[in-house]
Amino acid sequence: MERVLVVDDEKECRYALADALTSRGFEPEIAEDGCTALKRVALNPSAYGFVYTDMRMPGVGGLELVEQLSGIDRTIVTVLLTGQTDSRNAVAAMRAGAFDFLSKPFTLSELEMSLVRAAGRRKVLLSYERERVHLHQLIKTSDARHEEEMRKMFVSSVRAHAQSIEAKDPYTAGHCDRVERYAEVIARRHGGFDEKWIFNLRVGAILHDIGKIGVRGSILCKPGALDEDECGEIRNHPAIGGRIVRTLYGLNLEPMVRHHHERFDGKGYPAGLKGKAIPMEARIILIADTFDAMTSDRPYRRSRSTSAALDELQLHAGTQFDPHLVAVALIAHEELEAARVEMANGIKKDYFAAL
């Protein structure tokens, strides 16, 4: 069992969390501040799989600790403990390298859910690190294969980010991959886009919900209706996601990620854009996203058929959705059905291989 480092300047908090972790089979260690934690990790980085740290501490605070830990070992999963979770803190934390939040005070159930999500993220990061080391070795021995392996590594990294989103919401497993496939089907049926544009669309579709990393897991997994504040936090995720993907070199992903919840009639969010003022990629992703939501099982309802989902899209064409793109989706009925069956059967292949 990997060790968990608990960092908190409040003695009662760090010991209480350590006791809770011990009762669930983990091996916790404690540090009274960020400086002590950094020294301990630097001496033996591979000893720690997870770090749960308070955000506000004297000296080295939680954000600085997370950022420095990312530079020491990128496979360590960090979770921030805070009594104040807002979009500004969420963006700062994600950019620093934090994976998740726990709002103080938290229940044992919330801690257990956090540990499950963190374990899933740790698995993804370890796999990604093995691929990175393998790529580094390949670059040393074969310059001819460099470009192709770099492309594969980029796609792997993108998918790892998507899996980190789904690790916070177990009901959406595979959602990002399916949205990517449906978005590509609609774009190719529409025609007129070059391969670079479609590649960007597909990457944006995979990462369209990346901003949910900044939303508390307790909200994403809440079985009942959300209150007004919780709805507001959910509505922040497109803007958070837009800021996160802004730094991806060579790709213009921010507009499609930021605006994938805008409505054609101007009643969407975060900016209330209307009609063709909404980026084309965002309009396509909204249709693909909604189609997948309707054709996937959820705890509160059964999935709809492809025909029923397309009928629903047509019902809201011109209000929620671009009517021209809905018409394209209707024409692509057979391709969407084939893609749906293929994804449901778990057929694995690299959809980027032809690019």
Short mmCIF file of N, CA and C in Angstrom, two decimals, residues 205-289:
data_model
loop_
_atom_site.label_atom_id
_atom_site.label_comp_id
_atom_site.label_asym_id
_atom_site.label_seq_id
_atom_site.Cartn_x
_atom_site.Cartn_y
_atom_site.Cartn_z
N ALA A 205 -12.92 18.06 -28.05
CA ALA A 205 -14.04 17.23 -27.60
C ALA A 205 -13.63 16.34 -26.43
N ILE A 206 -12.42 15.79 -26.49
CA ILE A 206 -11.92 14.96 -25.39
C ILE A 206 -11.80 15.79 -24.12
N LEU A 207 -11.37 17.04 -24.26
CA LEU A 207 -11.09 17.89 -23.10
C LEU A 207 -12.23 18.86 -22.77
N HIS A 208 -13.41 18.67 -23.38
CA HIS A 208 -14.45 19.70 -23.22
C HIS A 208 -14.88 19.87 -21.76
N ASP A 209 -14.78 18.83 -20.96
CA ASP A 209 -15.21 18.91 -19.55
C ASP A 209 -14.03 19.02 -18.58
N ILE A 210 -12.83 19.38 -19.07
CA ILE A 210 -11.66 19.43 -18.20
C ILE A 210 -11.87 20.37 -17.02
N GLY A 211 -12.71 21.38 -17.18
CA GLY A 211 -12.98 22.33 -16.10
C GLY A 211 -13.67 21.70 -14.90
N LYS A 212 -14.25 20.49 -15.06
CA LYS A 212 -14.88 19.82 -13.93
C LYS A 212 -13.87 19.38 -12.88
N ILE A 213 -12.59 19.40 -13.24
CA ILE A 213 -11.55 19.13 -12.24
C ILE A 213 -11.67 20.16 -11.11
N GLY A 214 -12.13 21.36 -11.44
CA GLY A 214 -12.27 22.42 -10.44
C GLY A 214 -13.61 22.42 -9.72
N VAL A 215 -14.43 21.38 -9.95
CA VAL A 215 -15.72 21.26 -9.27
C VAL A 215 -15.62 20.17 -8.22
N ARG A 216 -16.16 20.42 -7.05
CA ARG A 216 -16.10 19.44 -5.98
C ARG A 216 -16.74 18.11 -6.40
N GLY A 217 -16.05 17.02 -6.08
CA GLY A 217 -16.58 15.70 -6.42
C GLY A 217 -17.92 15.42 -5.78
N SER A 218 -18.17 15.98 -4.61
CA SER A 218 -19.44 15.76 -3.93
C SER A 218 -20.61 16.33 -4.74
N ILE A 219 -20.34 17.38 -5.53
CA ILE A 219 -21.38 17.95 -6.38
C ILE A 219 -21.58 17.09 -7.63
N LEU A 220 -20.46 16.68 -8.25
CA LEU A 220 -20.56 15.87 -9.47
C LEU A 220 -21.29 14.56 -9.21
N CYS A 221 -21.12 14.00 -8.01
CA CYS A 221 -21.69 12.69 -7.69
C CYS A 221 -22.98 12.80 -6.86
N LYS A 222 -23.48 14.00 -6.66
CA LYS A 222 -24.67 14.17 -5.81
C LYS A 222 -25.87 13.49 -6.45
N PRO A 223 -26.54 12.58 -5.73
CA PRO A 223 -27.66 11.85 -6.34
C PRO A 223 -28.93 12.68 -6.52
N GLY A 224 -29.11 13.71 -5.67
CA GLY A 224 -30.32 14.52 -5.74
C GLY A 224 -30.12 15.79 -6.52
N ALA A 225 -31.13 16.67 -6.44
CA ALA A 225 -31.07 17.94 -7.16
C ALA A 225 -30.02 18.86 -6.53
N LEU A 226 -29.41 19.70 -7.36
CA LEU A 226 -28.41 20.64 -6.88
C LEU A 226 -29.09 21.93 -6.42
N ASP A 227 -28.52 22.56 -5.38
CA ASP A 227 -29.06 23.86 -4.98
C ASP A 227 -28.46 24.96 -5.86
N GLU A 228 -28.86 26.19 -5.61
CA GLU A 228 -28.45 27.31 -6.49
C GLU A 228 -26.94 27.50 -6.51
N ASP A 229 -26.29 27.41 -5.35
CA ASP A 229 -24.85 27.58 -5.28
C ASP A 229 -24.13 26.44 -6.02
N GLU A 230 -24.64 25.23 -5.87
CA GLU A 230 -24.02 24.08 -6.54
C GLU A 230 -24.18 24.19 -8.05
N CYS A 231 -25.34 24.65 -8.49
CA CYS A 231 -25.54 24.86 -9.94
C CYS A 231 -24.56 25.91 -10.46
N GLY A 232 -24.34 26.95 -9.66
CA GLY A 232 -23.40 27.99 -10.06
C GLY A 232 -22.00 27.45 -10.20
N GLU A 233 -21.61 26.55 -9.28
CA GLU A 233 -20.27 25.96 -9.38
C GLU A 233 -20.14 25.09 -10.63
N ILE A 234 -21.18 24.31 -10.94
CA ILE A 234 -21.16 23.50 -12.16
C ILE A 234 -21.04 24.39 -13.39
N ARG A 235 -21.77 25.52 -13.39
CA ARG A 235 -21.77 26.42 -14.55
C ARG A 235 -20.43 27.11 -14.75
N ASN A 236 -19.57 27.06 -13.76
CA ASN A 236 -18.24 27.65 -13.90
C ASN A 236 -17.28 26.77 -14.68
N HIS A 237 -17.62 25.48 -14.87
CA HIS A 237 -16.61 24.57 -15.42
C HIS A 237 -16.19 24.88 -16.87
N PRO A 238 -17.06 25.41 -17.76
CA PRO A 238 -16.55 25.73 -19.10
C PRO A 238 -15.49 26.84 -19.08
N ALA A 239 -15.71 27.88 -18.24
CA ALA A 239 -14.73 28.97 -18.15
C ALA A 239 -13.43 28.48 -17.54
N ILE A 240 -13.53 27.64 -16.49
CA ILE A 240 -12.32 27.07 -15.89
C ILE A 240 -11.58 26.24 -16.92
N GLY A 241 -12.31 25.40 -17.65
CA GLY A 241 -11.68 24.56 -18.67
C GLY A 241 -11.00 25.37 -19.75
N GLY A 242 -11.66 26.47 -20.16
CA GLY A 242 -11.06 27.32 -21.19
C GLY A 242 -9.72 27.87 -20.76
N ARG A 243 -9.62 28.28 -19.49
CA ARG A 243 -8.35 28.82 -19.00
C ARG A 243 -7.29 27.72 -18.90
N ILE A 244 -7.71 26.51 -18.55
CA ILE A 244 -6.74 25.41 -18.42
C ILE A 244 -6.13 25.04 -19.77
N VAL A 245 -6.97 24.92 -20.83
CA VAL A 245 -6.44 24.48 -22.13
C VAL A 245 -5.77 25.60 -22.90
N ARG A 246 -5.86 26.83 -22.39
CA ARG A 246 -5.25 27.98 -23.07
C ARG A 246 -3.75 27.78 -23.26
N THR A 247 -3.12 27.01 -22.38
CA THR A 247 -1.67 26.86 -22.40
C THR A 247 -1.19 25.74 -23.32
N LEU A 248 -2.11 24.99 -23.95
CA LEU A 248 -1.67 23.90 -24.84
C LEU A 248 -1.10 24.49 -26.12
N TYR A 249 0.18 24.26 -26.33
CA TYR A 249 0.91 24.88 -27.43
C TYR A 249 0.39 24.40 -28.79
N GLY A 250 0.18 25.35 -29.69
CA GLY A 250 -0.15 25.02 -31.07
C GLY A 250 -1.60 24.66 -31.33
N LEU A 251 -2.44 24.67 -30.31
CA LEU A 251 -3.84 24.31 -30.48
C LEU A 251 -4.73 25.44 -29.97
N ASN A 252 -5.77 25.74 -30.73
CA ASN A 252 -6.71 26.80 -30.34
C ASN A 252 -7.96 26.15 -29.73
N LEU A 253 -7.83 25.66 -28.50
CA LEU A 253 -8.89 24.89 -27.86
C LEU A 253 -9.79 25.73 -26.96
N GLU A 254 -9.30 26.88 -26.51
CA GLU A 254 -10.05 27.63 -25.51
C GLU A 254 -11.46 28.00 -25.95
N PRO A 255 -11.68 28.52 -27.18
CA PRO A 255 -13.05 28.92 -27.54
C PRO A 255 -14.05 27.76 -27.50
N MET A 256 -13.65 26.58 -28.00
CA MET A 256 -14.62 25.47 -28.04
C MET A 256 -14.88 24.90 -26.65
N VAL A 257 -13.85 24.87 -25.79
CA VAL A 257 -14.04 24.37 -24.42
C VAL A 257 -14.85 25.36 -23.60
N ARG A 258 -14.52 26.65 -23.72
CA ARG A 258 -15.21 27.68 -22.94
C ARG A 258 -16.69 27.80 -23.32
N HIS A 259 -17.03 27.57 -24.59
CA HIS A 259 -18.39 27.89 -25.06
C HIS A 259 -19.22 26.66 -25.44
N HIS A 260 -18.84 25.47 -24.95
CA HIS A 260 -19.59 24.28 -25.37
C HIS A 260 -20.94 24.14 -24.67
N HIS A 261 -21.28 25.08 -23.77
CA HIS A 261 -22.62 25.08 -23.17
C HIS A 261 -23.42 26.32 -23.58
N GLU A 262 -22.98 27.03 -24.60
CA GLU A 262 -23.79 28.13 -25.14
C GLU A 262 -24.96 27.53 -25.95
N ARG A 263 -26.08 28.24 -25.97
CA ARG A 263 -27.25 27.81 -26.74
C ARG A 263 -27.40 28.67 -27.99
N PHE A 264 -27.99 28.10 -29.02
CA PHE A 264 -28.14 28.82 -30.28
C PHE A 264 -29.04 30.04 -30.11
N ASP A 265 -29.97 30.00 -29.13
CA ASP A 265 -30.87 31.14 -28.90
C ASP A 265 -30.28 32.16 -27.93
N GLY A 266 -29.05 31.97 -27.48
CA GLY A 266 -28.38 32.94 -26.62
C GLY A 266 -28.65 32.75 -25.14
N LYS A 267 -29.33 31.67 -24.74
CA LYS A 267 -29.69 31.46 -23.34
C LYS A 267 -28.74 30.50 -22.62
N GLY A 268 -27.58 30.25 -23.22
CA GLY A 268 -26.62 29.34 -22.59
C GLY A 268 -25.63 30.09 -21.73
N TYR A 269 -24.53 29.43 -21.41
CA TYR A 269 -23.50 30.02 -20.54
C TYR A 269 -22.13 29.55 -21.00
N PRO A 270 -21.04 30.27 -20.68
CA PRO A 270 -20.94 31.34 -19.68
C PRO A 270 -21.17 32.75 -20.24
N ALA A 271 -21.18 32.93 -21.57
CA ALA A 271 -21.20 34.28 -22.13
C ALA A 271 -22.53 34.65 -22.78
N GLY A 272 -23.46 33.71 -22.90
CA GLY A 272 -24.73 34.01 -23.56
C GLY A 272 -24.58 34.31 -25.03
N LEU A 273 -23.59 33.68 -25.69
CA LEU A 273 -23.41 33.88 -27.13
C LEU A 273 -24.60 33.30 -27.89
N LYS A 274 -24.85 33.87 -29.08
CA LYS A 274 -26.03 33.49 -29.84
C LYS A 274 -25.66 33.15 -31.28
N GLY A 275 -26.32 32.14 -31.83
CA GLY A 275 -26.18 31.81 -33.24
C GLY A 275 -24.76 31.52 -33.65
N LYS A 276 -24.36 32.12 -34.78
CA LYS A 276 -23.03 31.85 -35.33
C LYS A 276 -21.92 32.59 -34.59
N ALA A 277 -22.27 33.36 -33.57
CA ALA A 277 -21.24 33.93 -32.71
C ALA A 277 -20.59 32.85 -31.85
N ILE A 278 -21.30 31.74 -31.69
CA ILE A 278 -20.74 30.58 -30.97
C ILE A 278 -19.78 29.86 -31.91
N PRO A 279 -18.56 29.56 -31.47
CA PRO A 279 -17.63 28.86 -32.36
C PRO A 279 -18.24 27.57 -32.93
N MET A 280 -17.97 27.31 -34.21
CA MET A 280 -18.50 26.11 -34.86
C MET A 280 -18.16 24.85 -34.08
N GLU A 281 -16.91 24.76 -33.59
CA GLU A 281 -16.50 23.56 -32.85
C GLU A 281 -17.36 23.37 -31.60
N ALA A 282 -17.66 24.48 -30.91
CA ALA A 282 -18.48 24.39 -29.69
C ALA A 282 -19.89 23.94 -30.02
N ARG A 283 -20.44 24.41 -31.14
CA ARG A 283 -21.78 23.99 -31.54
C ARG A 283 -21.84 22.49 -31.86
N ILE A 284 -20.76 21.99 -32.48
CA ILE A 284 -20.69 20.55 -32.78
C ILE A 284 -20.56 19.74 -31.50
N ILE A 285 -19.68 20.19 -30.60
CA ILE A 285 -19.45 19.46 -29.35
C ILE A 285 -20.72 19.42 -28.51
N LEU A 286 -21.50 20.51 -28.48
CA LEU A 286 -22.74 20.52 -27.71
C LEU A 286 -23.69 19.43 -28.21
N ILE A 287 -23.80 19.29 -29.53
CA ILE A 287 -24.68 18.26 -30.08
C ILE A 287 -24.15 16.87 -29.76
N ALA A 288 -22.83 16.66 -29.92
CA ALA A 288 -22.24 15.36 -29.62
C ALA A 288 -22.37 15.04 -28.13
N ASP A 289 -22.18 16.03 -27.29
CA ASP A 289 -22.28 15.87 -25.84
C ASP A 289 -23.70 15.48 -25.44
#
